GROMACS .gro file of C-alpha atoms in nm:
model
  460
    1UNK     CA    1  14.234   3.969  16.111
    2UNK     CA    2  14.603   3.869  16.105
    3UNK     CA    3  14.831   4.142  15.972
    4UNK     CA    4  15.129   3.951  15.836
    5UNK     CA    5  15.475   4.099  15.857
    6UNK     CA    6  15.647   4.296  16.132
    7UNK     CA    7  15.853   4.604  16.057
    8UNK     CA    8  16.168   4.442  16.199
    9UNK     CA    9  16.139   4.124  15.989
   10UNK     CA   10  16.374   4.021  15.710
   11UNK     CA   11  16.147   3.925  15.421
   12UNK     CA   12  16.264   3.767  15.096
   13UNK     CA   13  16.052   3.797  14.782
   14UNK     CA   14  16.201   3.550  14.535
   15UNK     CA   15  16.154   3.367  14.211
   16UNK     CA   16  15.975   3.614  13.985
   17UNK     CA   17  16.075   3.866  13.721
   18UNK     CA   18  16.167   4.180  13.912
   19UNK     CA   19  16.060   4.492  13.723
   20UNK     CA   20  16.261   4.745  13.921
   21UNK     CA   21  16.159   5.065  13.735
   22UNK     CA   22  16.519   5.168  13.804
   23UNK     CA   23  16.717   5.234  13.486
   24UNK     CA   24  17.041   5.109  13.639
   25UNK     CA   25  16.893   4.780  13.765
   26UNK     CA   26  16.643   4.718  13.484
   27UNK     CA   27  16.472   4.380  13.460
   28UNK     CA   28  16.600   4.091  13.673
   29UNK     CA   29  16.491   3.740  13.568
   30UNK     CA   30  16.461   3.483  13.847
   31UNK     CA   31  16.516   3.776  14.079
   32UNK     CA   32  16.475   3.843  14.447
   33UNK     CA   33  16.420   4.137  14.678
   34UNK     CA   34  16.541   4.133  15.038
   35UNK     CA   35  16.349   4.359  15.277
   36UNK     CA   36  16.482   4.462  15.615
   37UNK     CA   37  16.239   4.659  15.828
   38UNK     CA   38  16.056   4.907  15.606
   39UNK     CA   39  16.333   4.932  15.343
   40UNK     CA   40  16.470   4.734  15.053
   41UNK     CA   41  16.811   4.595  15.148
   42UNK     CA   42  16.918   4.412  14.832
   43UNK     CA   43  16.793   4.342  14.480
   44UNK     CA   44  16.940   4.093  14.234
   45UNK     CA   45  16.935   3.737  14.107
   46UNK     CA   46  16.777   3.500  14.357
   47UNK     CA   47  17.091   3.302  14.427
   48UNK     CA   48  17.292   3.617  14.485
   49UNK     CA   49  17.041   3.775  14.723
   50UNK     CA   50  16.992   3.452  14.919
   51UNK     CA   51  17.360   3.461  15.018
   52UNK     CA   52  17.276   3.759  15.240
   53UNK     CA   53  17.151   3.517  15.505
   54UNK     CA   54  16.834   3.340  15.606
   55UNK     CA   55  16.522   3.559  15.605
   56UNK     CA   56  16.243   3.542  15.862
   57UNK     CA   57  15.988   3.484  15.588
   58UNK     CA   58  15.985   3.404  15.217
   59UNK     CA   59  15.723   3.515  14.964
   60UNK     CA   60  15.713   3.297  14.654
   61UNK     CA   61  15.686   3.502  14.332
   62UNK     CA   62  15.760   3.223  14.084
   63UNK     CA   63  15.581   3.263  13.753
   64UNK     CA   64  15.494   3.625  13.825
   65UNK     CA   65  15.626   3.977  13.831
   66UNK     CA   66  15.760   4.177  14.122
   67UNK     CA   67  15.715   4.550  14.078
   68UNK     CA   68  15.693   4.867  14.286
   69UNK     CA   69  15.358   4.942  14.446
   70UNK     CA   70  15.153   5.155  14.210
   71UNK     CA   71  15.107   5.525  14.291
   72UNK     CA   72  14.781   5.694  14.189
   73UNK     CA   73  14.873   6.056  14.126
   74UNK     CA   74  14.521   6.202  14.150
   75UNK     CA   75  14.197   6.069  14.294
   76UNK     CA   76  13.877   6.157  14.478
   77UNK     CA   77  13.815   5.866  14.712
   78UNK     CA   78  13.457   5.976  14.771
   79UNK     CA   79  13.384   5.927  14.402
   80UNK     CA   80  13.317   5.563  14.482
   81UNK     CA   81  12.986   5.675  14.639
   82UNK     CA   82  12.830   5.731  14.296
   83UNK     CA   83  12.904   5.386  14.160
   84UNK     CA   84  12.573   5.264  14.020
   85UNK     CA   85  12.372   5.551  14.173
   86UNK     CA   86  12.033   5.634  14.022
   87UNK     CA   87  12.006   6.012  13.985
   88UNK     CA   88  11.686   6.155  13.845
   89UNK     CA   89  11.848   6.457  13.681
   90UNK     CA   90  11.849   6.622  13.344
   91UNK     CA   91  12.121   6.449  13.142
   92UNK     CA   92  12.433   6.670  13.140
   93UNK     CA   93  12.545   6.786  12.798
   94UNK     CA   94  12.895   6.904  12.891
   95UNK     CA   95  13.153   6.888  13.168
   96UNK     CA   96  13.030   7.194  13.358
   97UNK     CA   97  12.680   7.048  13.376
   98UNK     CA   98  12.828   6.722  13.507
   99UNK     CA   99  12.978   6.924  13.792
  100UNK     CA  100  12.654   7.117  13.849
  101UNK     CA  101  12.413   6.826  13.834
  102UNK     CA  102  12.615   6.536  13.973
  103UNK     CA  103  12.929   6.622  14.171
  104UNK     CA  104  12.849   6.946  14.347
  105UNK     CA  105  12.511   6.826  14.478
  106UNK     CA  106  12.687   6.515  14.610
  107UNK     CA  107  12.955   6.729  14.776
  108UNK     CA  108  12.692   6.924  14.968
  109UNK     CA  109  12.547   6.605  15.122
  110UNK     CA  110  12.870   6.454  15.249
  111UNK     CA  111  12.948   6.414  15.619
  112UNK     CA  112  13.264   6.299  15.795
  113UNK     CA  113  13.104   5.956  15.829
  114UNK     CA  114  13.074   5.947  15.449
  115UNK     CA  115  13.434   6.064  15.415
  116UNK     CA  116  13.550   5.769  15.625
  117UNK     CA  117  13.329   5.510  15.455
  118UNK     CA  118  13.416   5.612  15.100
  119UNK     CA  119  13.786   5.634  15.183
  120UNK     CA  120  13.772   5.289  15.341
  121UNK     CA  121  13.602   5.138  15.035
  122UNK     CA  122  13.840   5.302  14.789
  123UNK     CA  123  14.151   5.214  14.991
  124UNK     CA  124  14.044   4.850  15.013
  125UNK     CA  125  13.997   4.836  14.636
  126UNK     CA  126  14.333   5.002  14.575
  127UNK     CA  127  14.518   4.773  14.815
  128UNK     CA  128  14.370   4.461  14.658
  129UNK     CA  129  14.463   4.581  14.308
  130UNK     CA  130  14.821   4.682  14.383
  131UNK     CA  131  14.806   5.055  14.457
  132UNK     CA  132  15.010   5.134  14.767
  133UNK     CA  133  15.007   5.516  14.755
  134UNK     CA  134  14.771   5.782  14.622
  135UNK     CA  135  14.694   6.155  14.625
  136UNK     CA  136  14.335   6.240  14.720
  137UNK     CA  137  14.139   6.563  14.729
  138UNK     CA  138  13.810   6.576  14.919
  139UNK     CA  139  13.520   6.818  14.884
  140UNK     CA  140  13.229   6.862  15.127
  141UNK     CA  141  13.127   7.225  15.192
  142UNK     CA  142  12.899   7.125  15.480
  143UNK     CA  143  13.152   6.891  15.638
  144UNK     CA  144  13.493   7.056  15.619
  145UNK     CA  145  13.634   7.052  15.971
  146UNK     CA  146  13.775   6.715  16.075
  147UNK     CA  147  13.714   6.553  15.737
  148UNK     CA  148  14.083   6.478  15.682
  149UNK     CA  149  14.104   6.297  16.016
  150UNK     CA  150  13.821   6.069  15.901
  151UNK     CA  151  14.000   5.993  15.573
  152UNK     CA  152  14.333   5.937  15.751
  153UNK     CA  153  14.167   5.684  15.980
  154UNK     CA  154  14.058   5.477  15.679
  155UNK     CA  155  14.398   5.500  15.509
  156UNK     CA  156  14.579   5.375  15.817
  157UNK     CA  157  14.330   5.098  15.887
  158UNK     CA  158  14.381   4.954  15.539
  159UNK     CA  159  14.757   5.001  15.564
  160UNK     CA  160  14.843   5.185  15.244
  161UNK     CA  161  14.984   5.536  15.200
  162UNK     CA  162  14.814   5.850  15.080
  163UNK     CA  163  14.849   6.224  15.041
  164UNK     CA  164  14.518   6.378  15.150
  165UNK     CA  165  14.380   6.730  15.126
  166UNK     CA  166  14.058   6.928  15.136
  167UNK     CA  167  13.969   7.103  14.812
  168UNK     CA  168  13.955   7.476  14.884
  169UNK     CA  169  13.695   7.651  14.668
  170UNK     CA  170  13.499   7.976  14.667
  171UNK     CA  171  13.216   7.819  14.473
  172UNK     CA  172  12.964   7.935  14.732
  173UNK     CA  173  13.156   8.195  14.934
  174UNK     CA  174  13.500   8.331  15.010
  175UNK     CA  175  13.471   8.202  15.368
  176UNK     CA  176  13.423   7.849  15.235
  177UNK     CA  177  13.758   7.875  15.058
  178UNK     CA  178  13.928   8.001  15.374
  179UNK     CA  179  13.782   7.714  15.578
  180UNK     CA  180  13.912   7.463  15.325
  181UNK     CA  181  14.263   7.602  15.350
  182UNK     CA  182  14.244   7.601  15.731
  183UNK     CA  183  14.150   7.231  15.727
  184UNK     CA  184  14.457   7.155  15.515
  185UNK     CA  185  14.680   7.358  15.745
  186UNK     CA  186  14.531   7.199  16.059
  187UNK     CA  187  14.594   6.850  15.927
  188UNK     CA  188  14.946   6.933  15.813
  189UNK     CA  189  15.030   7.017  16.175
  190UNK     CA  190  14.922   6.672  16.300
  191UNK     CA  191  14.957   6.424  16.016
  192UNK     CA  192  14.855   6.071  16.109
  193UNK     CA  193  15.052   5.761  16.019
  194UNK     CA  194  15.083   5.698  15.645
  195UNK     CA  195  14.824   5.965  15.558
  196UNK     CA  196  15.037   6.262  15.459
  197UNK     CA  197  14.905   6.615  15.426
  198UNK     CA  198  14.912   6.844  15.124
  199UNK     CA  199  14.726   7.149  14.991
  200UNK     CA  200  14.445   7.135  14.737
  201UNK     CA  201  14.280   7.414  14.538
  202UNK     CA  202  13.971   7.303  14.345
  203UNK     CA  203  14.021   7.479  14.012
  204UNK     CA  204  14.113   7.826  13.898
  205UNK     CA  205  13.759   7.895  13.778
  206UNK     CA  206  13.618   7.856  14.131
  207UNK     CA  207  13.877   8.055  14.326
  208UNK     CA  208  14.026   8.404  14.338
  209UNK     CA  209  14.395   8.484  14.318
  210UNK     CA  210  14.392   8.543  14.694
  211UNK     CA  211  14.298   8.184  14.776
  212UNK     CA  212  14.555   8.048  14.532
  213UNK     CA  213  14.831   8.261  14.685
  214UNK     CA  214  14.733   8.155  15.037
  215UNK     CA  215  14.741   7.791  14.933
  216UNK     CA  216  15.087   7.838  14.782
  217UNK     CA  217  15.207   8.004  15.103
  218UNK     CA  218  15.089   7.706  15.312
  219UNK     CA  219  15.257   7.464  15.070
  220UNK     CA  220  15.585   7.656  15.092
  221UNK     CA  221  15.570   7.682  15.470
  222UNK     CA  222  15.516   7.309  15.519
  223UNK     CA  223  15.723   7.199  15.219
  224UNK     CA  224  15.432   6.986  15.097
  225UNK     CA  225  15.273   6.928  14.755
  226UNK     CA  226  14.997   7.154  14.624
  227UNK     CA  227  14.749   7.033  14.365
  228UNK     CA  228  14.488   7.207  14.150
  229UNK     CA  229  14.257   7.103  13.865
  230UNK     CA  230  14.378   7.273  13.546
  231UNK     CA  231  14.191   7.307  13.216
  232UNK     CA  232  14.001   6.982  13.256
  233UNK     CA  233  13.722   7.126  13.046
  234UNK     CA  234  13.718   7.428  12.814
  235UNK     CA  235  13.517   7.629  13.069
  236UNK     CA  236  13.832   7.673  13.280
  237UNK     CA  237  14.015   7.829  12.985
  238UNK     CA  238  13.721   8.053  12.888
  239UNK     CA  239  13.675   8.171  13.247
  240UNK     CA  240  14.036   8.281  13.282
  241UNK     CA  241  14.045   8.452  12.944
  242UNK     CA  242  13.720   8.638  13.015
  243UNK     CA  243  13.809   8.748  13.370
  244UNK     CA  244  14.185   8.782  13.360
  245UNK     CA  245  14.281   8.803  12.992
  246UNK     CA  246  14.503   8.497  13.031
  247UNK     CA  247  14.483   8.125  12.975
  248UNK     CA  248  14.476   7.902  13.284
  249UNK     CA  249  14.846   7.819  13.313
  250UNK     CA  250  14.943   8.179  13.238
  251UNK     CA  251  14.731   8.296  13.531
  252UNK     CA  252  14.872   8.028  13.761
  253UNK     CA  253  15.224   8.135  13.670
  254UNK     CA  254  15.143   8.498  13.746
  255UNK     CA  255  15.011   8.419  14.095
  256UNK     CA  256  15.313   8.201  14.178
  257UNK     CA  257  15.133   7.867  14.180
  258UNK     CA  258  15.381   7.680  13.961
  259UNK     CA  259  15.680   7.505  14.117
  260UNK     CA  260  15.825   7.157  14.165
  261UNK     CA  261  15.572   7.108  14.447
  262UNK     CA  262  15.276   7.172  14.216
  263UNK     CA  263  15.075   6.885  14.065
  264UNK     CA  264  14.835   7.003  13.796
  265UNK     CA  265  14.546   6.761  13.745
  266UNK     CA  266  14.417   6.689  13.393
  267UNK     CA  267  14.566   6.967  13.173
  268UNK     CA  268  14.348   6.853  12.881
  269UNK     CA  269  14.318   7.196  12.715
  270UNK     CA  270  14.675   7.325  12.724
  271UNK     CA  271  14.845   7.484  12.426
  272UNK     CA  272  15.216   7.467  12.343
  273UNK     CA  273  15.295   7.789  12.528
  274UNK     CA  274  15.131   7.660  12.847
  275UNK     CA  275  15.315   7.329  12.822
  276UNK     CA  276  15.642   7.520  12.797
  277UNK     CA  277  15.551   7.723  13.108
  278UNK     CA  278  15.474   7.406  13.307
  279UNK     CA  279  15.806   7.254  13.199
  280UNK     CA  280  16.001   7.569  13.284
  281UNK     CA  281  15.873   7.570  13.643
  282UNK     CA  282  15.920   7.197  13.694
  283UNK     CA  283  15.555   7.138  13.784
  284UNK     CA  284  15.405   6.793  13.732
  285UNK     CA  285  15.085   6.689  13.556
  286UNK     CA  286  14.845   6.416  13.672
  287UNK     CA  287  14.687   6.259  13.365
  288UNK     CA  288  14.343   6.096  13.413
  289UNK     CA  289  14.252   5.925  13.084
  290UNK     CA  290  13.957   5.714  13.201
  291UNK     CA  291  13.788   6.008  13.372
  292UNK     CA  292  13.854   6.230  13.071
  293UNK     CA  293  13.680   5.973  12.853
  294UNK     CA  294  13.391   5.940  13.097
  295UNK     CA  295  13.336   6.318  13.108
  296UNK     CA  296  13.401   6.358  12.734
  297UNK     CA  297  13.639   6.649  12.789
  298UNK     CA  298  13.902   6.545  12.537
  299UNK     CA  299  14.247   6.389  12.526
  300UNK     CA  300  14.532   6.559  12.712
  301UNK     CA  301  14.841   6.643  12.506
  302UNK     CA  302  15.058   6.400  12.699
  303UNK     CA  303  15.305   6.322  12.417
  304UNK     CA  304  15.375   6.695  12.381
  305UNK     CA  305  15.418   6.730  12.758
  306UNK     CA  306  15.665   6.442  12.768
  307UNK     CA  307  15.848   6.586  12.471
  308UNK     CA  308  15.882   6.918  12.655
  309UNK     CA  309  16.023   6.744  12.963
  310UNK     CA  310  15.711   6.769  13.183
  311UNK     CA  311  15.687   6.504  13.455
  312UNK     CA  312  15.354   6.328  13.389
  313UNK     CA  313  15.202   6.084  13.638
  314UNK     CA  314  14.874   5.894  13.620
  315UNK     CA  315  14.555   5.923  13.826
  316UNK     CA  316  14.204   5.775  13.833
  317UNK     CA  317  14.013   6.093  13.935
  318UNK     CA  318  13.786   5.886  14.159
  319UNK     CA  319  13.645   5.678  13.875
  320UNK     CA  320  13.804   5.330  13.836
  321UNK     CA  321  14.031   5.250  14.129
  322UNK     CA  322  14.218   4.963  13.965
  323UNK     CA  323  14.524   5.152  13.840
  324UNK     CA  324  14.615   4.875  13.597
  325UNK     CA  325  14.300   4.966  13.403
  326UNK     CA  326  14.407   5.330  13.404
  327UNK     CA  327  14.754   5.230  13.283
  328UNK     CA  328  14.605   5.038  12.993
  329UNK     CA  329  14.373   5.328  12.906
  330UNK     CA  330  14.664   5.573  12.902
  331UNK     CA  331  14.854   5.334  12.676
  332UNK     CA  332  14.565   5.306  12.429
  333UNK     CA  333  14.396   5.648  12.423
  334UNK     CA  334  14.693   5.833  12.276
  335UNK     CA  335  14.743   5.566  12.012
  336UNK     CA  336  14.390   5.603  11.882
  337UNK     CA  337  14.389   5.981  11.924
  338UNK     CA  338  14.710   6.017  11.719
  339UNK     CA  339  14.655   5.711  11.502
  340UNK     CA  340  15.012   5.627  11.595
  341UNK     CA  341  15.092   5.288  11.755
  342UNK     CA  342  15.436   5.413  11.865
  343UNK     CA  343  15.329   5.725  12.053
  344UNK     CA  344  15.371   5.580  12.407
  345UNK     CA  345  15.556   5.266  12.511
  346UNK     CA  346  15.443   5.025  12.783
  347UNK     CA  347  15.742   5.125  12.994
  348UNK     CA  348  15.649   5.494  12.971
  349UNK     CA  349  15.299   5.440  13.107
  350UNK     CA  350  15.427   5.217  13.389
  351UNK     CA  351  15.668   5.496  13.482
  352UNK     CA  352  15.365   5.724  13.524
  353UNK     CA  353  15.233   5.510  13.813
  354UNK     CA  354  15.570   5.449  13.976
  355UNK     CA  355  15.880   5.668  13.948
  356UNK     CA  356  15.708   5.969  13.791
  357UNK     CA  357  15.426   5.974  14.044
  358UNK     CA  358  15.682   5.953  14.325
  359UNK     CA  359  15.873   6.245  14.169
  360UNK     CA  360  15.554   6.451  14.141
  361UNK     CA  361  15.492   6.424  14.516
  362UNK     CA  362  15.853   6.462  14.624
  363UNK     CA  363  15.896   6.100  14.743
  364UNK     CA  364  16.263   6.036  14.666
  365UNK     CA  365  16.257   5.700  14.844
  366UNK     CA  366  15.959   5.561  14.654
  367UNK     CA  367  15.857   5.438  14.310
  368UNK     CA  368  16.127   5.183  14.225
  369UNK     CA  369  16.278   4.864  14.363
  370UNK     CA  370  16.630   4.957  14.468
  371UNK     CA  371  16.837   4.935  14.788
  372UNK     CA  372  16.736   5.202  15.038
  373UNK     CA  373  16.392   5.262  14.890
  374UNK     CA  374  16.072   5.206  15.087
  375UNK     CA  375  15.962   4.844  15.066
  376UNK     CA  376  15.630   4.897  14.888
  377UNK     CA  377  15.611   4.597  14.654
  378UNK     CA  378  15.349   4.412  14.452
  379UNK     CA  379  15.367   4.051  14.334
  380UNK     CA  380  15.159   4.010  14.021
  381UNK     CA  381  15.070   3.685  13.849
  382UNK     CA  382  14.813   3.631  13.574
  383UNK     CA  383  14.533   3.396  13.671
  384UNK     CA  384  14.610   3.198  13.358
  385UNK     CA  385  14.967   3.180  13.228
  386UNK     CA  386  14.878   3.166  12.860
  387UNK     CA  387  15.225   3.271  12.744
  388UNK     CA  388  15.570   3.263  12.909
  389UNK     CA  389  15.688   3.566  13.105
  390UNK     CA  390  16.028   3.551  12.938
  391UNK     CA  391  15.943   3.818  12.680
  392UNK     CA  392  15.890   4.193  12.737
  393UNK     CA  393  15.759   4.230  13.096
  394UNK     CA  394  15.645   4.591  13.042
  395UNK     CA  395  15.425   4.487  12.750
  396UNK     CA  396  15.303   4.177  12.936
  397UNK     CA  397  15.192   4.381  13.236
  398UNK     CA  398  15.031   4.665  13.039
  399UNK     CA  399  14.850   4.445  12.788
  400UNK     CA  400  14.780   4.127  12.978
  401UNK     CA  401  14.755   4.172  13.354
  402UNK     CA  402  14.512   4.367  13.573
  403UNK     CA  403  14.435   4.422  13.937
  404UNK     CA  404  14.280   4.075  13.955
  405UNK     CA  405  14.629   3.936  13.907
  406UNK     CA  406  14.765   4.094  14.225
  407UNK     CA  407  14.872   3.818  14.462
  408UNK     CA  408  15.073   3.989  14.737
  409UNK     CA  409  15.115   4.349  14.848
  410UNK     CA  410  15.377   4.480  15.088
  411UNK     CA  411  15.376   4.834  15.228
  412UNK     CA  412  15.674   4.952  15.429
  413UNK     CA  413  15.788   4.594  15.481
  414UNK     CA  414  15.448   4.479  15.609
  415UNK     CA  415  15.248   4.237  15.399
  416UNK     CA  416  14.893   4.370  15.374
  417UNK     CA  417  14.764   4.140  15.097
  418UNK     CA  418  14.839   3.768  15.089
  419UNK     CA  419  14.713   3.542  14.810
  420UNK     CA  420  14.462   3.811  14.713
  421UNK     CA  421  14.324   3.855  15.067
  422UNK     CA  422  14.347   4.175  15.267
  423UNK     CA  423  14.511   4.104  15.603
  424UNK     CA  424  14.464   4.434  15.782
  425UNK     CA  425  14.090   4.424  15.845
  426UNK     CA  426  13.779   4.211  15.806
  427UNK     CA  427  13.662   4.299  15.454
  428UNK     CA  428  13.314   4.149  15.500
  429UNK     CA  429  13.253   4.353  15.815
  430UNK     CA  430  13.394   4.665  15.649
  431UNK     CA  431  13.163   4.609  15.354
  432UNK     CA  432  12.859   4.593  15.580
  433UNK     CA  433  12.955   4.923  15.749
  434UNK     CA  434  13.029   5.090  15.416
  435UNK     CA  435  12.696   4.983  15.265
  436UNK     CA  436  12.498   5.108  15.565
  437UNK     CA  437  12.663   5.449  15.533
  438UNK     CA  438  12.617   5.463  15.155
  439UNK     CA  439  12.249   5.372  15.183
  440UNK     CA  440  12.197   5.669  15.417
  441UNK     CA  441  12.390   5.896  15.178
  442UNK     CA  442  12.181   5.784  14.881
  443UNK     CA  443  11.866   5.852  15.084
  444UNK     CA  444  11.988   6.207  15.149
  445UNK     CA  445  12.066   6.257  14.783
  446UNK     CA  446  11.709   6.163  14.700
  447UNK     CA  447  11.565   6.105  14.358
  448UNK     CA  448  11.652   6.450  14.233
  449UNK     CA  449  11.955   6.621  14.390
  450UNK     CA  450  11.949   7.002  14.377
  451UNK     CA  451  12.138   7.155  14.088
  452UNK     CA  452  12.399   7.426  14.149
  453UNK     CA  453  12.282   7.678  13.894
  454UNK     CA  454  12.533   7.960  13.947
  455UNK     CA  455  12.864   7.797  14.040
  456UNK     CA  456  13.094   8.066  13.909
  457UNK     CA  457  12.974   8.364  14.112
  458UNK     CA  458  13.269   8.427  14.343
  459UNK     CA  459  13.130   8.737  14.511
  460UNK     CA  460  13.467   8.911  14.507
   0.00000   0.00000   0.00000
């Protein structure tokens, strides 16, 4: 396949409404973005930017929107393996049973081949729907070593960016948790291309303080993000109160897990005191509204977090990989939960998948369209222009455009999607390889995957 765009090219994206997600630059009608190499060189009105000289290539954005590449702040790429799967299991009645009967049995069957295939499938979907960066945590207790190399290979083949980590957990043994941390540390020493390393702890109810502290130490030593699932379901809160006499965030604060490098996934069951603790330490929260609805765990107190000054980004948790759908869900779920149509604005939810996600993962040169920033850009145009784009572009994008409207995607100055087609690899051939691998995985899962009946016994 032809991969359009060389890093040394001067590329001009012109003619659309540029939604910069930069407060100083705002919205630029009939705008243009000049890219030199992997960076944005100039942003402004088309006529003004064109005076900078003739580009090597021009991308026509007329009638559409130009916005930063979306950033998924929390995902599990391998979650795509369960799409449409038939599992002959007892129907789960709560979140813990969903973990026991669905996710943990899947984890135990995964191989590095599965890690690559699921990452490839998810990355293709994200690229085609405008996501150019993500943060992924992987879990496979019988396939730990080398798993991050397999995921990195898929990320770099598709041509997007991603933070990747293995989810350290002591669900089955303390040694399993140690091996997970070692895989993160090993990968951090030899990161590959645009697949950046980080540290991941599964959740506080499946690890001891020792594993959390070791994960924090690795994060500090490498200066990388650390992520952990926090109070996704009430079981996390109950576990910490029963064992430690503290709520989840209180325990994490005590063991030193909260800092500006920390990204706390979900945070559905936080009280006001915990929100204040998160804000005080400058930790970020990855909100996953579609997954929270799917698992029926509740609605995260995002308005309260924002009011307290917490940096909140948006993830898909390995469920629906089109981040525009997740944006729309975040916009709507808090309205219906609060019965308040003013609780979150369209601009606020778009910030969660751009500038706020970049802030959560320490990417100062990402998340907005401004000179000097990385040239990760999406050109979005509705399939049918039913109304003019001269109104509120934030509202237009959130309410009226989805991943199907993505026309062009540029990552680091290289165009990886052109007119809705992925340029970096043969999608049909990739699909055949992915399906062969998934068929073998489904065969291993069988009609009735084994249920993890005692997941909380840490043996410590």
